[in-house]
Structure formats: C-alpha cells, structure tokens
Coordinates of N, CA and C in Angstrom, one line a residue:
X1 N 83.7 21.7 -31.9 CA 82.7 20.7 -31.8 C 81.9 20.6 -30.5
X2 N 80.6 20.4 -30.6 CA 79.9 20.3 -29.4 C 80.2 19.0 -28.6
X3 N 80.2 19.2 -27.3 CA 80.4 18.0 -26.4 C 79.2 17.2 -26.3
X4 N 79.3 15.9 -26.2 CA 78.1 15.0 -25.9 C 77.5 15.5 -24.6
X5 N 76.1 15.6 -24.7 CA 75.4 16.1 -23.5 C 74.7 14.9 -22.8
X6 N 75.0 14.7 -21.5 CA 74.2 13.8 -20.7 C 73.9 14.4 -19.4
X7 N 72.7 14.1 -18.9 CA 72.2 14.7 -17.7 C 71.5 13.6 -16.9
X8 N 71.4 13.7 -15.6 CA 70.6 12.7 -14.8 C 69.1 12.8 -15.3
X9 N 68.4 11.6 -15.1 CA 67.1 11.5 -15.7 C 66.2 12.6 -15.1
X10 N 66.3 13.0 -13.9 CA 65.4 14.0 -13.3 C 65.6 15.3 -13.9
X11 N 66.6 15.6 -14.7 CA 66.8 16.9 -15.3 C 66.6 16.8 -16.8
X12 N 65.8 15.9 -17.3 CA 65.6 15.8 -18.8 C 65.0 17.1 -19.3
X13 N 65.5 17.4 -20.5 CA 64.9 18.4 -21.4 C 65.2 18.1 -22.8
X14 N 64.3 18.5 -23.7 CA 64.5 18.2 -25.1 C 65.2 19.3 -25.8
X15 N 66.4 19.2 -26.2 CA 67.1 20.3 -27.0 C 66.6 20.4 -28.4
X16 N 67.0 21.5 -29.0 CA 66.5 21.6 -30.4 C 67.6 21.3 -31.4
X17 N 68.7 20.7 -31.0 CA 69.7 20.4 -32.0 C 70.0 18.9 -32.1
X18 N 70.5 18.5 -33.2 CA 70.9 17.1 -33.3 C 72.0 17.0 -34.4
X19 N 72.7 15.8 -34.4 CA 73.6 15.5 -35.5 C 75.0 16.0 -35.3
X20 N 75.3 16.9 -34.3 CA 76.6 17.3 -34.1 C 77.5 16.2 -33.6
X21 N 78.8 16.4 -33.5 CA 79.7 15.4 -33.0 C 80.5 15.9 -31.8
X22 N 80.8 15.0 -30.9 CA 81.5 15.5 -29.7 C 83.0 15.6 -30.0
X23 N 83.7 16.2 -29.0 CA 85.1 16.3 -29.1 C 85.9 15.0 -29.3
X24 N 85.2 13.9 -28.9 CA 85.9 12.6 -29.0 C 85.5 11.9 -30.3
X25 N 84.7 12.5 -31.1 CA 84.3 11.9 -32.4 C 83.0 11.2 -32.4
X26 N 82.3 11.0 -31.2 CA 81.0 10.4 -31.2 C 80.0 11.4 -31.5
X27 N 78.8 10.9 -32.0 CA 77.7 11.8 -32.3 C 77.3 12.5 -31.1
X28 N 76.9 13.8 -31.2 CA 76.4 14.5 -30.1 C 75.1 14.0 -29.6
X29 N 74.8 13.9 -28.3 CA 73.6 13.3 -27.8 C 72.6 14.3 -27.4
X30 N 71.3 14.0 -27.5 CA 70.3 14.8 -26.9 C 69.7 14.1 -25.7
X31 N 69.1 14.8 -24.8 CA 68.5 14.1 -23.7 C 67.0 14.5 -23.6
X32 N 66.1 13.5 -23.4 CA 64.7 13.9 -23.4 C 63.9 12.8 -22.7
X33 N 62.6 13.1 -22.4 CA 61.8 12.2 -21.6 C 61.0 11.2 -22.5
X34 N 61.1 11.3 -23.8 CA 60.3 10.4 -24.6 C 59.0 11.0 -24.8
X35 N 58.1 10.3 -25.4 CA 56.8 10.8 -25.8 C 55.8 10.8 -24.6
X36 N 56.1 10.1 -23.6 CA 55.1 9.9 -22.5 C 55.4 10.9 -21.4
X37 N 54.5 11.9 -21.4 CA 54.7 13.0 -20.4 C 54.4 12.4 -19.0
X38 N 55.2 13.0 -18.0 CA 55.1 12.6 -16.6 C 56.0 11.4 -16.3
X39 N 56.6 10.7 -17.2 CA 57.5 9.6 -16.9 C 58.8 10.1 -16.3
X40 N 59.2 11.3 -16.6 CA 60.5 11.7 -16.1 C 60.5 11.9 -14.6
X41 N 59.4 12.5 -14.1 CA 59.3 12.6 -12.6 C 59.3 11.3 -11.9
X42 N 58.5 10.3 -12.5 CA 58.5 9.0 -11.9 C 59.8 8.3 -12.0
X43 N 60.5 8.5 -13.1 CA 61.8 7.9 -13.3 C 62.8 8.4 -12.3
X44 N 62.7 9.7 -12.0 CA 63.6 10.2 -11.0 C 63.4 9.6 -9.7
X45 N 62.2 9.5 -9.3 CA 61.9 8.9 -8.0 C 62.3 7.5 -7.9
X46 N 62.0 6.7 -9.0 CA 62.4 5.3 -9.0 C 63.9 5.2 -9.0
X47 N 64.6 6.0 -9.7 CA 66.1 5.9 -9.8 C 66.7 6.2 -8.5
X48 N 66.1 7.2 -7.8 CA 66.7 7.5 -6.4 C 66.6 6.3 -5.5
X49 N 65.5 5.6 -5.6 CA 65.3 4.4 -4.8 C 66.3 3.3 -5.2
X50 N 66.5 3.2 -6.5 CA 67.4 2.1 -7.0 C 68.8 2.4 -6.6
X51 N 69.2 3.6 -6.8 CA 70.6 4.0 -6.4 C 70.8 4.0 -4.9
X52 N 69.7 4.2 -4.2 CA 69.9 4.2 -2.8 C 70.2 2.8 -2.3
X53 N 69.9 1.8 -3.0 CA 70.2 0.4 -2.7 C 71.6 0.0 -3.0
X54 N 72.3 0.9 -3.7 CA 73.7 0.6 -4.1 C 74.6 1.8 -4.0
X55 N 74.6 2.4 -2.8 CA 75.4 3.6 -2.6 C 76.8 3.4 -2.2
X56 N 77.4 2.3 -2.5 CA 78.8 2.0 -2.1 C 79.8 2.8 -3.0
X57 N 79.3 3.4 -4.1 CA 80.3 4.1 -4.9 C 79.7 5.4 -5.4
X58 N 80.6 6.3 -5.8 CA 80.2 7.6 -6.3 C 80.2 7.4 -7.9
X59 N 79.5 8.2 -8.7 CA 79.5 8.1 -10.1 C 80.9 8.2 -10.7
X60 N 81.9 8.8 -10.0 CA 83.1 9.2 -10.5 C 84.2 8.1 -10.4
X61 N 84.3 7.5 -9.3 CA 85.5 6.7 -9.1 C 85.3 5.3 -8.5
X62 N 84.0 5.0 -8.2 CA 83.7 3.6 -7.7 C 84.3 3.4 -6.3
X63 N 84.3 4.4 -5.5 CA 84.8 4.3 -4.1 C 83.7 4.3 -3.1
X64 N 83.9 3.6 -1.9 CA 83.0 3.7 -0.8 C 83.0 5.0 -0.1
X65 N 82.1 5.2 0.8 CA 82.1 6.4 1.6 C 83.4 6.6 2.4
X66 N 84.1 5.5 2.7 CA 85.4 5.6 3.4 C 86.6 5.8 2.5
X67 N 86.3 5.8 1.2 CA 87.4 6.0 0.2 C 88.0 4.7 -0.3
X68 N 87.5 3.5 0.1 CA 88.1 2.3 -0.4 C 87.4 2.0 -1.8
X69 N 88.2 1.2 -2.6 CA 87.6 0.8 -3.8 C 86.4 -0.1 -3.7
X70 N 85.3 0.3 -4.4 CA 84.1 -0.6 -4.3 C 84.1 -1.7 -5.3
X71 N 85.0 -1.7 -6.2 CA 85.2 -2.8 -7.2 C 84.4 -2.6 -8.5
X72 N 83.7 -1.5 -8.6 CA 83.0 -1.1 -9.8 C 82.9 0.3 -10.0
X73 N 82.5 0.8 -11.1 CA 82.2 2.2 -11.3 C 80.8 2.4 -11.6
X74 N 80.1 3.1 -10.7 CA 78.6 3.2 -10.9 C 78.3 4.5 -11.6
X75 N 77.4 4.4 -12.6 CA 77.0 5.6 -13.3 C 76.0 6.4 -12.5
X76 N 75.7 7.6 -12.9 CA 74.8 8.5 -12.2 C 73.4 8.4 -12.7
X77 N 73.1 7.5 -13.6 CA 71.7 7.3 -14.2 C 71.5 8.2 -15.3
X78 N 72.4 8.9 -15.8 CA 72.2 9.9 -16.9 C 71.9 9.1 -18.2
X79 N 71.1 9.8 -19.0 CA 70.5 9.2 -20.2 C 70.9 10.1 -21.4
X80 N 71.4 9.5 -22.5 CA 71.7 10.3 -23.7 C 71.0 9.6 -24.9
X81 N 70.4 10.3 -25.8 CA 69.9 9.8 -27.0 C 70.4 10.5 -28.2
X82 N 70.4 9.8 -29.3 CA 70.9 10.3 -30.6 C 69.8 10.3 -31.6
X83 N 69.6 11.4 -32.3 CA 68.6 11.4 -33.4 C 69.2 10.6 -34.6
X84 N 68.3 10.1 -35.5 CA 68.7 9.2 -36.5 C 69.9 9.7 -37.4
X85 N 69.8 11.0 -37.7 CA 70.9 11.6 -38.5 C 72.2 11.8 -37.8
X86 N 72.3 11.5 -36.6 CA 73.5 11.7 -35.8 C 74.0 10.4 -35.2
X87 N 73.6 9.3 -35.6 CA 73.9 8.0 -34.9 C 75.2 7.3 -35.3
X88 N 75.8 7.8 -36.4 CA 77.1 7.2 -36.8 C 76.9 5.8 -37.4
X89 N 78.0 5.0 -37.4 CA 78.0 3.7 -38.0 C 77.4 2.7 -37.1
X90 N 77.0 1.5 -37.7 CA 76.4 0.4 -36.9 C 77.5 -0.2 -36.1
X91 N 77.0 -0.8 -35.0 CA 77.8 -1.6 -34.1 C 77.6 -3.1 -34.3
X92 N 78.6 -3.9 -34.4 CA 78.5 -5.3 -34.5 C 79.3 -6.0 -33.4
X93 N 78.6 -6.8 -32.6 CA 79.1 -7.4 -31.5 C 79.2 -8.9 -31.7
X94 N 80.3 -9.5 -31.5 CA 80.5 -10.9 -31.7 C 81.3 -11.6 -30.5
X95 N 81.0 -12.8 -30.4 CA 81.7 -13.6 -29.3 C 81.0 -14.9 -29.0
X96 N 81.3 -15.4 -27.8 CA 80.6 -16.6 -27.3 C 79.9 -16.3 -26.0
X97 N 78.8 -17.0 -25.8 CA 78.1 -16.8 -24.5 C 78.8 -17.8 -23.5
X98 N 78.3 -17.8 -22.3 CA 79.0 -18.6 -21.2 C 78.7 -20.0 -21.3
X99 N 77.9 -20.5 -22.3 CA 77.7 -21.9 -22.6 C 78.6 -22.3 -23.8
X100 N 79.3 -21.4 -24.4 CA 80.1 -21.6 -25.5 C 79.4 -21.5 -26.8
X101 N 78.2 -21.0 -26.8 CA 77.5 -20.8 -28.1 C 77.9 -19.5 -28.7
X102 N 78.0 -19.4 -30.1 CA 78.3 -18.2 -30.8 C 77.2 -17.1 -30.7
X103 N 77.7 -15.9 -30.6 CA 76.8 -14.8 -30.5 C 77.3 -13.7 -31.6
X104 N 76.3 -13.3 -32.4 CA 76.7 -12.3 -33.4 C 75.5 -11.4 -33.7
X105 N 75.6 -10.1 -33.5 CA 74.5 -9.2 -33.7 C 74.4 -8.8 -35.2
X106 N 75.3 -9.3 -36.0 CA 75.2 -8.9 -37.5 C 73.9 -9.4 -38.0
X107 N 73.5 -10.6 -37.9 CA 72.2 -11.1 -38.4 C 70.9 -10.5 -37.7
X108 N 71.2 -9.7 -36.7 CA 70.1 -9.1 -36.0 C 69.6 -7.8 -36.5
X109 N 70.4 -7.3 -37.6 CA 70.0 -6.1 -38.2 C 68.5 -6.2 -38.7
X110 N 67.8 -5.2 -38.4 CA 66.2 -5.2 -38.6 C 65.5 -5.3 -37.3
X111 N 66.2 -5.7 -36.2 CA 65.6 -5.7 -34.9 C 66.2 -4.6 -34.1
X112 N 65.5 -4.2 -33.0 CA 66.1 -3.3 -32.0 C 66.9 -4.2 -31.1
X113 N 68.1 -3.7 -30.6 CA 68.9 -4.5 -29.7 C 69.2 -3.6 -28.5
X114 N 69.1 -4.3 -27.3 CA 69.4 -3.6 -26.0 C 70.6 -4.4 -25.5
X115 N 71.7 -3.6 -25.3 CA 72.9 -4.2 -24.8 C 73.2 -3.7 -23.4
X116 N 73.5 -4.6 -22.5 CA 73.7 -4.3 -21.1 C 75.1 -4.9 -20.6
X117 N 75.9 -4.0 -20.0 CA 77.2 -4.5 -19.4 C 76.9 -4.9 -17.9
X118 N 77.5 -5.9 -17.5 CA 77.3 -6.4 -16.1 C 78.4 -7.3 -15.7
X119 N 78.4 -7.6 -14.4 CA 79.0 -8.8 -13.9 C 78.4 -9.2 -12.6
X120 N 78.6 -10.4 -12.1 CA 77.8 -11.0 -11.1 C 77.9 -10.3 -9.7
X121 N 79.1 -9.8 -9.3 CA 79.3 -9.2 -8.0 C 79.0 -7.7 -8.0
X122 N 78.5 -7.2 -9.1 CA 78.2 -5.7 -9.2 C 76.8 -5.4 -8.6
X123 N 76.7 -4.7 -7.5 CA 75.5 -4.5 -6.8 C 74.4 -3.8 -7.7
X124 N 74.8 -2.7 -8.5 CA 73.7 -2.1 -9.3 C 73.2 -3.1 -10.4
X125 N 74.1 -4.0 -10.9 CA 73.7 -5.0 -11.9 C 72.6 -5.9 -11.3
X126 N 72.7 -6.2 -10.0 CA 71.7 -7.1 -9.4 C 70.4 -6.3 -9.2
X127 N 70.5 -5.0 -8.9 CA 69.3 -4.2 -8.7 C 68.5 -4.2 -10.0
X128 N 69.1 -4.0 -11.2 CA 68.4 -3.9 -12.4 C 68.0 -5.1 -13.1
X129 N 68.6 -6.3 -12.7 CA 68.5 -7.5 -13.4 C 67.0 -7.9 -13.6
X130 N 66.2 -7.9 -12.6 CA 64.8 -8.3 -12.7 C 64.1 -7.5 -13.8
X131 N 64.3 -6.2 -13.8 CA 63.7 -5.3 -14.8 C 64.1 -5.6 -16.2
X132 N 65.4 -5.9 -16.3 CA 65.9 -6.2 -17.7 C 65.3 -7.5 -18.2
X133 N 65.2 -8.5 -17.3 CA 64.7 -9.8 -17.7 C 63.2 -9.7 -18.1
X134 N 62.5 -8.8 -17.3 CA 61.1 -8.6 -17.6 C 60.9 -7.9 -19.0
X135 N 61.7 -6.9 -19.2 CA 61.6 -6.2 -20.5 C 61.9 -7.1 -21.6
X136 N 62.9 -7.9 -21.5 CA 63.4 -8.8 -22.5 C 62.2 -9.8 -22.9
X137 N 61.5 -10.2 -21.9 CA 60.3 -11.1 -22.1 C 59.2 -10.4 -22.7
X138 N 58.9 -9.2 -22.3 CA 57.8 -8.4 -22.7 C 57.9 -8.0 -24.2
X139 N 59.2 -7.7 -24.6 CA 59.4 -7.2 -25.9 C 59.8 -8.4 -26.9
X140 N 59.8 -9.6 -26.5 CA 60.4 -10.7 -27.3 C 59.7 -10.9 -28.6
X141 N 58.4 -10.5 -28.7 CA 57.6 -10.7 -29.9 C 57.5 -9.4 -30.7
X142 N 58.2 -8.4 -30.3 CA 58.1 -7.1 -31.0 C 59.4 -6.7 -31.8
X143 N 60.2 -7.7 -32.0 CA 61.4 -7.4 -32.8 C 62.5 -6.7 -32.0
X144 N 62.6 -7.1 -30.6 CA 63.6 -6.5 -29.8 C 64.4 -7.6 -29.2
X145 N 65.7 -7.5 -29.3 CA 66.6 -8.6 -28.7 C 67.5 -7.9 -27.6
X146 N 67.8 -8.6 -26.6 CA 68.6 -8.2 -25.5 C 69.9 -9.0 -25.5
X147 N 71.0 -8.4 -25.1 CA 72.3 -9.0 -25.1 C 73.1 -8.4 -24.0
X148 N 73.8 -9.3 -23.1 CA 74.7 -8.8 -22.1 C 76.1 -8.9 -22.6
X149 N 76.9 -8.1 -22.0 CA 78.4 -8.2 -22.1 C 79.0 -8.3 -20.7
X150 N 79.8 -9.3 -20.5 CA 80.4 -9.5 -19.2 C 81.9 -9.8 -19.4
X151 N 82.8 -8.9 -19.1 CA 84.2 -9.1 -19.3 C 84.9 -9.5 -18.0
X152 N 84.2 -9.7 -16.9 CA 84.8 -10.0 -15.6 C 84.7 -11.4 -15.2
X153 N 83.6 -12.1 -15.4 CA 83.3 -13.4 -14.8 C 83.7 -14.5 -15.7
X154 N 83.9 -15.6 -15.1 CA 83.9 -16.9 -15.8 C 82.5 -17.5 -15.7
X155 N 82.3 -18.7 -16.4 CA 81.0 -19.3 -16.4 C 80.5 -19.6 -15.0
X156 N 81.4 -20.0 -14.1 CA 81.1 -20.4 -12.8 C 80.4 -19.3 -12.0
X157 N 80.7 -18.0 -12.3 CA 80.1 -16.9 -11.6 C 78.9 -16.3 -12.4
X158 N 79.1 -16.3 -13.8 CA 78.0 -15.7 -14.6 C 76.8 -16.5 -14.6
X159 N 76.9 -17.8 -14.8 CA 75.7 -18.6 -15.0 C 74.8 -18.7 -13.8
X160 N 75.3 -18.8 -12.5 CA 74.4 -18.7 -11.4 C 73.6 -17.4 -11.3
X161 N 74.3 -16.3 -11.7 CA 73.6 -15.0 -11.8 C 72.4 -15.1 -12.8
X162 N 72.7 -15.6 -14.0 CA 71.7 -15.7 -15.0 C 70.5 -16.6 -14.6
X163 N 70.8 -17.7 -13.8 CA 69.7 -18.5 -13.3 C 69.0 -17.8 -12.2
X164 N 69.7 -17.2 -11.3 CA 69.0 -16.5 -10.2 C 68.0 -15.5 -10.7
X165 N 68.3 -14.7 -11.7 CA 67.4 -13.7 -12.1 C 66.7 -14.1 -13.4
X166 N 66.7 -15.4 -13.8 CA 66.0 -15.9 -14.9 C 66.2 -15.0 -16.2
X167 N 67.5 -14.7 -16.4 CA 67.8 -13.9 -17.6 C 67.6 -14.7 -18.8
X168 N 66.7 -14.2 -19.7 CA 66.3 -15.0 -20.9 C 67.1 -14.8 -22.2
X169 N 68.2 -14.0 -22.0 CA 69.0 -13.7 -23.2 C 70.5 -14.0 -23.0
X170 N 71.2 -14.1 -24.0 CA 72.7 -14.4 -23.8 C 73.5 -13.3 -23.5
X171 N 74.7 -13.6 -22.9 CA 75.7 -12.6 -22.6 C 77.0 -13.0 -23.2
X172 N 77.7 -12.1 -23.9 CA 79.0 -12.4 -24.4 C 80.1 -12.5 -23.3
X173 N 80.8 -13.6 -23.2 CA 81.8 -13.8 -22.3 C 83.0 -13.0 -22.9
X174 N 83.3 -11.8 -22.4 CA 84.2 -10.9 -23.1 C 85.5 -10.7 -22.3
X175 N 86.1 -11.8 -21.9 CA 87.3 -11.7 -21.1 C 88.4 -10.9 -21.8
X176 N 88.4 -11.0 -23.2 CA 89.5 -10.3 -24.0 C 89.1 -8.9 -24.3
X177 N 87.9 -8.5 -23.9 CA 87.5 -7.1 -24.2 C 87.1 -6.8 -25.6
X178 N 87.0 -7.7 -26.5 CA 86.7 -7.4 -27.9 C 85.3 -6.8 -28.1
X179 N 84.3 -7.3 -27.4 CA 82.9 -6.8 -27.6 C 82.8 -5.4 -27.0
X180 N 83.4 -5.2 -25.8 CA 83.2 -3.9 -25.2 C 84.0 -2.9 -26.0
X181 N 85.2 -3.3 -26.6 CA 85.9 -2.4 -27.4 C 85.1 -1.9 -28.7
X182 N 84.4 -2.9 -29.3 CA 83.5 -2.5 -30.4 C 82.4 -1.6 -30.0
X183 N 81.9 -1.7 -28.8 CA 80.8 -0.8 -28.4 C 81.5 0.5 -28.0
X184 N 82.6 0.5 -27.3 CA 83.3 1.8 -27.0 C 83.6 2.6 -28.3
X185 N 83.8 1.9 -29.4 CA 84.2 2.6 -30.6 C 83.1 3.5 -31.1
X186 N 81.8 3.2 -30.6 CA 80.7 4.0 -31.1 C 80.1 4.8 -30.0
X187 N 80.2 4.5 -28.7 CA 79.6 5.2 -27.6 C 80.4 5.0 -26.4
X188 N 80.7 6.1 -25.6 CA 81.4 5.9 -24.3 C 80.6 5.0 -23.4
X189 N 81.3 4.0 -22.7 CA 80.7 3.1 -21.7 C 81.6 3.2 -20.5
X190 N 81.4 4.3 -19.7 CA 82.3 4.5 -18.6 C 81.9 3.7 -17.3
X191 N 80.7 3.2 -17.3 CA 80.2 2.7 -16.0 C 79.7 1.2 -16.2
X192 N 79.7 0.5 -15.1 CA 79.1 -0.8 -15.1 C 78.0 -0.8 -14.0
X193 N 76.8 -0.9 -14.3 CA 76.2 -1.3 -15.6 C 76.1 -0.1 -16.5
X194 N 76.1 -0.3 -17.8 CA 75.7 0.6 -18.8 C 74.7 -0.1 -19.8
X195 N 73.6 0.6 -20.2 CA 72.7 -0.1 -21.1 C 72.6 0.8 -22.4
X196 N 72.8 0.2 -23.5 CA 72.8 0.9 -24.8 C 71.6 0.3 -25.7
X197 N 70.9 1.1 -26.3 CA 69.8 0.8 -27.3 C 70.4 1.0 -28.7
X198 N 70.3 0.0 -29.5 CA 70.7 0.1 -30.9 C 69.4 0.0 -31.8
X199 N 69.4 0.9 -32.8 CA 68.2 0.9 -33.7 C 68.3 -0.2 -34.6
X200 N 67.3 -0.3 -35.6 CA 67.2 -1.4 -36.4 C 68.4 -1.6 -37.4
X201 N 69.1 -0.5 -37.6 CA 70.4 -0.6 -38.4 C 71.6 -0.9 -37.5
X202 N 71.5 -1.1 -36.3 CA 72.6 -1.4 -35.4 C 73.3 -0.2 -34.9
X203 N 72.7 1.0 -35.0 CA 73.4 2.3 -34.6 C 72.9 2.6 -33.2
X204 N 73.8 3.3 -32.5 CA 73.5 3.7 -31.1 C 72.4 4.8 -31.1
X205 N 71.3 4.5 -30.5 CA 70.2 5.5 -30.3 C 70.0 6.0 -28.9
X206 N 70.5 5.3 -28.0 CA 70.3 5.7 -26.6 C 71.2 5.0 -25.6
X207 N 71.5 5.6 -24.5 CA 72.5 5.0 -23.5 C 72.1 5.5 -22.1
X208 N 72.1 4.5 -21.2 CA 71.9 4.8 -19.8 C 73.1 4.4 -19.0
X209 N 73.7 5.4 -18.3 CA 74.9 5.1 -17.4 C 74.4 4.7 -16.0
X210 N 74.6 3.5 -15.6 CA 74.2 3.2 -14.2 C 72.9 2.3 -14.3
X211 N 72.2 2.2 -13.2 CA 71.0 1.4 -13.1 C 70.0 1.9 -14.2
X212 N 69.5 0.9 -15.0 CA 68.6 1.2 -16.1 C 67.1 1.3 -15.5
X213 N 66.6 2.5 -15.3 CA 65.2 2.6 -14.8 C 64.3 2.0 -15.9
X214 N 63.4 1.1 -15.4 CA 62.6 0.3 -16.4 C 61.7 1.3 -17.2
X215 N 61.2 2.3 -16.6 CA 60.3 3.2 -17.4 C 61.0 3.9 -18.5
X216 N 62.2 4.5 -18.2 CA 63.0 5.1 -19.2 C 63.5 4.2 -20.2
X217 N 63.9 3.0 -19.8 CA 64.4 2.0 -20.8 C 63.3 1.7 -21.8
X218 N 62.1 1.4 -21.3 CA 61.0 1.1 -22.2 C 60.7 2.3 -23.1
X219 N 60.8 3.5 -22.6 CA 60.5 4.6 -23.5 C 61.5 4.7 -24.6
X220 N 62.8 4.4 -24.3 CA 63.9 4.4 -25.3 C 63.6 3.4 -26.3
X221 N 63.2 2.2 -25.9 CA 62.9 1.1 -26.8 C 61.7 1.5 -27.7
X222 N 60.6 2.0 -27.1 CA 59.4 2.3 -27.8 C 59.7 3.4 -28.8
X223 N 60.5 4.4 -28.5 CA 60.8 5.4 -29.4 C 61.5 4.9 -30.7
X224 N 62.4 3.9 -30.5 CA 63.1 3.3 -31.7 C 62.1 2.4 -32.5
X225 N 61.2 1.7 -31.8 CA 60.3 0.9 -32.5 C 59.3 1.7 -33.3
X226 N 59.0 2.9 -32.9 CA 58.1 3.8 -33.6 C 58.7 4.5 -34.8
X227 N 60.1 4.4 -34.9 CA 60.7 4.9 -36.1 C 60.4 4.1 -37.4
X228 N 60.4 4.8 -38.5 CA 60.1 4.0 -39.8 C 61.2 2.9 -39.9
X229 N 60.7 1.7 -40.3 CA 61.6 0.6 -40.5 C 62.6 0.8 -41.7

C-alpha cells in the first residue's frame, strides 16, 4: 500500500494518483498548490516568517535548541490533500465548548468545516490565531464553519485566548480526548496546531501540520467549495 504523502508547502507538486490508502489505513494524500498559480511561492515565504517566530521546537520532538522539552510538538507546515474518491468515512465531532454549550458537527453536514487543534500556551497557535479568526469571519456567509479542539486547557486559560484573538467560533473542551480520537481515526494529527478541512459530507479533504498559512488554508477551503454539492 502507498504511504500517505506530505511535503512542506514550498515543495508542492500535483501527483497523478489518488484514492490509494496508506500503510496505516488512511486514504493516501496528494499535495498540490490549488488552482491559484504563484501562491505556493508566496506561501513558502510567509510560512518561513511564521515559523521563524516560533522556533522553540523541531517538527519531530518539540524540543528547544538546547534539547529541553518545549511543551508542544510543532508541525513542519506540510500540507496533504485527498481527492473525493479517496476521503474515506465522514468525521463527526461532539462535545461541549468552554462555556458549557453542546457542539456537534453532525448537523453541519452540507457545510465545509475547518477544524483546528490548539491550546493557549502554544506559540504557533498564537501566531496563526488572527488569520484563523479572519478566515472564519470572511467565510461565514459561504457555508464554511470553523471549530477548535483544545484538550489541554480549562476555561480559565482557553477563554482569555479566545477573547484576545476575537475567535468567532467554538472550541470543544476535549480534556478526555474524545474529539481528537474521532479525528485521529480518520487522519493523523501529530502536531499542535493542526488544521483539517472537511468537505460537505464531513470527510477529510485537507490537512496542514503546524502553522496554517492563510493563503494555503483559503485555497484548500475554496477548492472544496468549488466541488459539486
């Protein structure tokens, strides 16, 4: 079986295969720049700047330059996409947000859903938060919903983060790991932050490990929005 393919954004290329499955049972991924030519080069430059602001860890083990634990595992910015015929089963995420309100993506079928893992003390999460908030606002009328998953913080840590960055969407308080386990069952989520795009059927169509570059994220969203409903 073919292994899932992920590469850093700066190395995007569009392969000619789709629909295979990885050795772990997930759909095999393709990597590509989307329809908008020239964005990959820009994304690579922006990504380098973003990651330069949070260089306390390597993509592999979340350690500082001195070898101490940085407290998080930072992704390398690699992007994976899945063609419609290779996306597997839908993902359903359920739980409560940090205000105690129920969250369930089941009724969101028919909308595109962007899921982001984060926690308040995670430096890359703080880097990308303004861009995620802006994207959520910009796509609010286009049938796109955003959802966070935070398995680390209590409300006392999570809610100030949400207020600081004017986050307009809920996050599941996932202390028991139920939501992340449901997501992991469909796509590997090795890093915090990780951003996953679900198509209108709730299937994984794209994933970014590490800081979500806004240009690439919007391309992933636009690609799914352009698919037949």
